[in-house]
Coordinates of N, CA and C in Angstrom, one line a residue:
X134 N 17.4 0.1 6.2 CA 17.8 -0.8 5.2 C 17.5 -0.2 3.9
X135 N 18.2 0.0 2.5 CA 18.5 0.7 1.5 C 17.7 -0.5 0.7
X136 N 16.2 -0.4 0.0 CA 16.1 -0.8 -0.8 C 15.9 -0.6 -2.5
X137 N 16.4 -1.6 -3.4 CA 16.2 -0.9 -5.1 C 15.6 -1.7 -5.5
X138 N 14.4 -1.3 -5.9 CA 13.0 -1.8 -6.3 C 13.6 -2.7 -7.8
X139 N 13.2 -4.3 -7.5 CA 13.8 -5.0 -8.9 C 12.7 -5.8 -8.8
X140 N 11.5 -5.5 -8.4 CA 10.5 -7.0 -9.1 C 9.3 -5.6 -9.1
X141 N 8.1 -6.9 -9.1 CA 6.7 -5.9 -9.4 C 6.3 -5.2 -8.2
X142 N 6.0 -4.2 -8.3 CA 5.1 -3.2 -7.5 C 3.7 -3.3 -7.5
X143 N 3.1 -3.1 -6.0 CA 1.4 -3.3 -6.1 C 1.0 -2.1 -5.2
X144 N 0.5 -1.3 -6.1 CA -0.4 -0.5 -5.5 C -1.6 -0.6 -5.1
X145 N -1.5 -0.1 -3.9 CA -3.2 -0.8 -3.2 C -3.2 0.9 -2.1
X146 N -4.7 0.0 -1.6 CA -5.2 1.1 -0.4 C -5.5 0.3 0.8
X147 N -5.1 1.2 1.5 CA -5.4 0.5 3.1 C -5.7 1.5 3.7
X148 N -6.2 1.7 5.2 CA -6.3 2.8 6.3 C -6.6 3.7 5.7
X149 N -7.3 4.1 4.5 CA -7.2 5.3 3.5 C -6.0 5.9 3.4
X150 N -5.2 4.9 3.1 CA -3.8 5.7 2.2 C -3.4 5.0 1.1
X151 N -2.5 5.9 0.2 CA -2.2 4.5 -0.8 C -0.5 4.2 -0.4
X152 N -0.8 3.3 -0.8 CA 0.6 1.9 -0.4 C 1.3 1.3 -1.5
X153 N 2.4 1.4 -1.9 CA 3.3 0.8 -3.0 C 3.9 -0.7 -2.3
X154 N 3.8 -1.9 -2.7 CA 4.1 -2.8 -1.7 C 5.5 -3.3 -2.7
X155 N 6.2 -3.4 -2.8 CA 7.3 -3.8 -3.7 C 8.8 -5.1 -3.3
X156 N 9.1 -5.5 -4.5 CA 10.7 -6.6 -3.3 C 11.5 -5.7 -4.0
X157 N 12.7 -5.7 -3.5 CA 14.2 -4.8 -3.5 C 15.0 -5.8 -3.1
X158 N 16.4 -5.1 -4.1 CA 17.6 -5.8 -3.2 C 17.7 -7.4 -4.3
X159 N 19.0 -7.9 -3.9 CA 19.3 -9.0 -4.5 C 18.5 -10.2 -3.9
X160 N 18.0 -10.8 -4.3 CA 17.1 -12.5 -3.8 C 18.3 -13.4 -3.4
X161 N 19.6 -13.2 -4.1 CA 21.0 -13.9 -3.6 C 21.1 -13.4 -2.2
X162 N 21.0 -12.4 -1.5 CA 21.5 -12.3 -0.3 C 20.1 -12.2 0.7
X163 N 20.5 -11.8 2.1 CA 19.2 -12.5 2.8 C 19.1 -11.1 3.2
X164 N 19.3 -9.9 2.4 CA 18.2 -8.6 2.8 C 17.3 -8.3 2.0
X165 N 17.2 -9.4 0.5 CA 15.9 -9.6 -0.5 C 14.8 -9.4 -0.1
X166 N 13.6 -8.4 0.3 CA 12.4 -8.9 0.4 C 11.4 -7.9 -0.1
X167 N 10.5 -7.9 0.8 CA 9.2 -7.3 0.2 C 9.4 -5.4 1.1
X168 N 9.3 -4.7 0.9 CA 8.9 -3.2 1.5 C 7.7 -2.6 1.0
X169 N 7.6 -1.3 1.6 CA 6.4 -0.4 0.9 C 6.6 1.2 1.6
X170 N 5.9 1.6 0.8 CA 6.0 3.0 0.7 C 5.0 3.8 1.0
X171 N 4.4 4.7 1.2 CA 3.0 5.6 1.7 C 3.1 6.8 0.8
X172 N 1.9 7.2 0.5 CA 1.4 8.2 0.3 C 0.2 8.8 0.6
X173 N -0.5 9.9 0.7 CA -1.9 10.4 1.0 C -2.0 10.9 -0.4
X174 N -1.5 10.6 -1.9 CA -2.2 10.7 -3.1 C -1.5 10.0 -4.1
X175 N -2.5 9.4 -5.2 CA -1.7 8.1 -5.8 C -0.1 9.3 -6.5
X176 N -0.3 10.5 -6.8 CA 0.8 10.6 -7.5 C 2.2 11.7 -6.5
X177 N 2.1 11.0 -5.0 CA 3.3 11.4 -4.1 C 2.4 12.4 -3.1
X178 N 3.7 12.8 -2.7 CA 4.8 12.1 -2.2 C 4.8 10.9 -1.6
X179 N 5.6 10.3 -1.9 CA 6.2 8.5 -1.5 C 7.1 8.2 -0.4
X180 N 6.7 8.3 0.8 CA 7.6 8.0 1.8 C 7.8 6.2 1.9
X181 N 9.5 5.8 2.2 CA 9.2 4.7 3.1 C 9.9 5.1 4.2
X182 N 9.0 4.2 5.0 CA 9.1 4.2 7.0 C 10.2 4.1 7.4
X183 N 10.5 5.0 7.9 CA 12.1 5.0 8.6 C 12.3 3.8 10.2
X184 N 13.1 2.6 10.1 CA 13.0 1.8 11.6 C 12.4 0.8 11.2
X185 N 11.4 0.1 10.1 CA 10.8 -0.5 10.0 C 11.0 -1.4 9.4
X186 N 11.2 -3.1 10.2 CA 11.7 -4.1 9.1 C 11.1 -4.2 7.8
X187 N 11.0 -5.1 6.5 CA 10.6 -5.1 5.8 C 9.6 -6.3 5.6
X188 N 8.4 -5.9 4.7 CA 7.0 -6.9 5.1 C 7.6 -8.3 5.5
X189 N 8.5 -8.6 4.3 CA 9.3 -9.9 4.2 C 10.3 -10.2 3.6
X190 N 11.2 -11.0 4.6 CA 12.5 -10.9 3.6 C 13.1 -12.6 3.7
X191 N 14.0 -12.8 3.4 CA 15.0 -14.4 3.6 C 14.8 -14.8 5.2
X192 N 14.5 -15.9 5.5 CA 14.5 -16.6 6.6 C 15.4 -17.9 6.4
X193 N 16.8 -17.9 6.5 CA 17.3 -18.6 6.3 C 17.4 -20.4 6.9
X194 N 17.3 -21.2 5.9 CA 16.7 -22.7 6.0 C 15.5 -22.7 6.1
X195 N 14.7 -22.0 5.6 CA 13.3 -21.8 5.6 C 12.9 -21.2 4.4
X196 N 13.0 -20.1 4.2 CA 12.0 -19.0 2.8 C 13.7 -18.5 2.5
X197 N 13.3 -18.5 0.9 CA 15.0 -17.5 0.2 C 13.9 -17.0 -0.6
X198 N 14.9 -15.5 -0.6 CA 13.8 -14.9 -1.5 C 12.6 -14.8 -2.0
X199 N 11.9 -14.3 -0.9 CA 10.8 -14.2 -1.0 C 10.4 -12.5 -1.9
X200 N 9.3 -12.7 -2.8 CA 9.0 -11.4 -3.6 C 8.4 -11.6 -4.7
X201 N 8.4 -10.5 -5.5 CA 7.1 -10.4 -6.8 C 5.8 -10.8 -6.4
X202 N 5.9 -10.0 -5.5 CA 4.6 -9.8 -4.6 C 3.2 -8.9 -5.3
X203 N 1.9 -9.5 -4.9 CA 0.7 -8.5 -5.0 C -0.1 -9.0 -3.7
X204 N -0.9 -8.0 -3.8 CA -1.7 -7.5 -2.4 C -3.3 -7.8 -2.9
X205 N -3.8 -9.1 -2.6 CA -5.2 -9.4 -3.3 C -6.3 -9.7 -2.0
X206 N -7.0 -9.6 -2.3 CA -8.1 -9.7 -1.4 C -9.1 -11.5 -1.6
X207 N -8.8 -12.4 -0.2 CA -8.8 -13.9 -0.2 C -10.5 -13.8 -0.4
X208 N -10.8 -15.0 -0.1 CA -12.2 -15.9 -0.4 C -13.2 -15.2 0.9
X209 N -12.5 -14.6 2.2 CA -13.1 -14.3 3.0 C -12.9 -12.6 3.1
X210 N -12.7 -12.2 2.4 CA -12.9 -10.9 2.3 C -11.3 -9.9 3.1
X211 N -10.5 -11.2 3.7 CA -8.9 -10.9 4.1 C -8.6 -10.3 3.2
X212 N -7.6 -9.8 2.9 CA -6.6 -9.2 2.2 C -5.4 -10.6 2.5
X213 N -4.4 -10.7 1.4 CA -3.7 -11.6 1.3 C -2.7 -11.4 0.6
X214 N -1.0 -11.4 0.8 CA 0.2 -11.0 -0.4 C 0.5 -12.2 -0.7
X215 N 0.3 -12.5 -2.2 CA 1.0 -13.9 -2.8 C 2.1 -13.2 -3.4
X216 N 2.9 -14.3 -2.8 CA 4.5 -13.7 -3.6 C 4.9 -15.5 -4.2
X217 N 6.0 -15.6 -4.1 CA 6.8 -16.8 -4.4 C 8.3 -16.5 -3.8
X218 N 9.0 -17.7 -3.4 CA 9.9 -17.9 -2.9 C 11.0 -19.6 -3.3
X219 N 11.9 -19.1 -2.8 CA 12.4 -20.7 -3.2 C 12.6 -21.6 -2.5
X220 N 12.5 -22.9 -2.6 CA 12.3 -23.5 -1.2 C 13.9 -23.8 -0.6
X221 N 14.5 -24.2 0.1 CA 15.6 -24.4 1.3 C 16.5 -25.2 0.2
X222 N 16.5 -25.8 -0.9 CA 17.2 -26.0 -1.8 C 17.0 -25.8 -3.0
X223 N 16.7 -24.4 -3.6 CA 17.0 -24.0 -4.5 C 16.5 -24.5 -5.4
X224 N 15.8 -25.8 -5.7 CA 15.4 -26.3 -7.0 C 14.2 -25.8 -7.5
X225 N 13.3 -25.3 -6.6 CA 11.8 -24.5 -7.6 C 11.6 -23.4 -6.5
X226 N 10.7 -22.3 -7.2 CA 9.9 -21.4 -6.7 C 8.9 -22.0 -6.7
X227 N 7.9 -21.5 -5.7 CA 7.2 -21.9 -4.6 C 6.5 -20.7 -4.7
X228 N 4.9 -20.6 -4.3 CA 3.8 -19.5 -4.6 C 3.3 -19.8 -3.1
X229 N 3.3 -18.4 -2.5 CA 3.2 -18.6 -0.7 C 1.6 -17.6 -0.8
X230 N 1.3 -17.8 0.0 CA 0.0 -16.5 0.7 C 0.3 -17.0 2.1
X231 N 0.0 -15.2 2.0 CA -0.1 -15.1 3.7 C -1.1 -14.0 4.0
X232 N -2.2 -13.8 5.3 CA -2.4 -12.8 5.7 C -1.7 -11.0 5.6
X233 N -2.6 -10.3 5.0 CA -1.8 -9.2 5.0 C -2.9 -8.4 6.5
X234 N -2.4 -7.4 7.4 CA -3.3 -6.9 8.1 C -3.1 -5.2 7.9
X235 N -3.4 -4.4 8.4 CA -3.3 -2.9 8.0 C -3.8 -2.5 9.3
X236 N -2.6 -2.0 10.0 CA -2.2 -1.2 11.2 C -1.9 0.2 10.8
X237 N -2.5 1.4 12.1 CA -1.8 2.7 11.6 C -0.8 2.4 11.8
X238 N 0.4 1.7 12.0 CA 1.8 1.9 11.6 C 1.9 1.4 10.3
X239 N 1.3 1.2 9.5 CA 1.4 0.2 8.1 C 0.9 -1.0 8.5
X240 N 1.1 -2.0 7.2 CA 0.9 -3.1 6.5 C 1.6 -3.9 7.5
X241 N 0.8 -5.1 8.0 CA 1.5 -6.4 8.7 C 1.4 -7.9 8.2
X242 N 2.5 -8.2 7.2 CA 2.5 -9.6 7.2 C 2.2 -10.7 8.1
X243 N 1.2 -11.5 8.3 CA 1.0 -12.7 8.8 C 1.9 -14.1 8.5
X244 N 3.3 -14.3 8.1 CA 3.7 -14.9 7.4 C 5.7 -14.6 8.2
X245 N 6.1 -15.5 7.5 CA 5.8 -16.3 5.7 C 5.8 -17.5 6.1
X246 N 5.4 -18.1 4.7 CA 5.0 -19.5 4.7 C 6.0 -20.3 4.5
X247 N 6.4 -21.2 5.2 CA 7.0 -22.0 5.1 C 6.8 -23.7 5.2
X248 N 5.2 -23.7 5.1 CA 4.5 -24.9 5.7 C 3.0 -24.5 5.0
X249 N 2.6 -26.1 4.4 CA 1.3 -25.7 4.0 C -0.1 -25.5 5.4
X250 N -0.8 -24.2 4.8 CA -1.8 -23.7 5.8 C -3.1 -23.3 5.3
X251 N -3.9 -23.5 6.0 CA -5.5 -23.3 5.2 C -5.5 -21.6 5.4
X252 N -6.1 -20.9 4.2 CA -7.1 -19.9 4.3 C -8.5 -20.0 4.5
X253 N -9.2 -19.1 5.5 CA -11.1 -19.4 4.8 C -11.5 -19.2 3.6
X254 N -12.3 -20.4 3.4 CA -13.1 -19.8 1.9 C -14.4 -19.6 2.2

């Protein structure tokens, strides 16, 4: 899937690599979401993962447009992506967290949210 990077970008580290976590693509259509990229030095080479869905994208009657995403570290020392999304009728954006986890295949969303859910504090 061809993504073009149109919202904010969050550089982070995980597994000792660094990670571009970014949303691409139109939020109108339901291939909107979140991807990421790898490198073994902040300034490249920049691969993204060939086969690999994307962290997060449209779940339709559920999450639209999910993105403008960062990669923050929660109250329990998780790692956590707050993005925003719109809810199933369009009238507001909505601020989601979810679990982020860090597999050697990459980054694993725990998500999305679609329902309110406790984090530990």
């Amino acid at each position: 899937m061809a993504f073009v990077a149109s919202g904010a970008s969050t550089p982070t580290t995980g597994t000792g690599r660094d990670w571009c976590v970014y949303s691409g693509g139109s939020w109108l259509t339901p291939s909107y979401g979140v991807a990421y990229a790898v490198a073994d030095h902040p300034l490249g080479p920049w691969t993204e993962p060939k086969g690999v869905p994307p962290l997060l994208r449209t779940v339709p009657n559920r999450i639209i447009g999910p993105g403008h995403n960062s990669v923050v570290v929660g109250p329990d020392g998780q790692d956590v992506m707050v993005y925003h999304a719109w809810d199933v009728g369009q009238t507001a954006r909505r601020m989601c967290i979810d679990p982020i986890v860090w597999t050697p295949e990459g980054p694993r969303v725990l998500g999305t949210t679609d329902e309110e859910t406790e984090l530990p504090r």
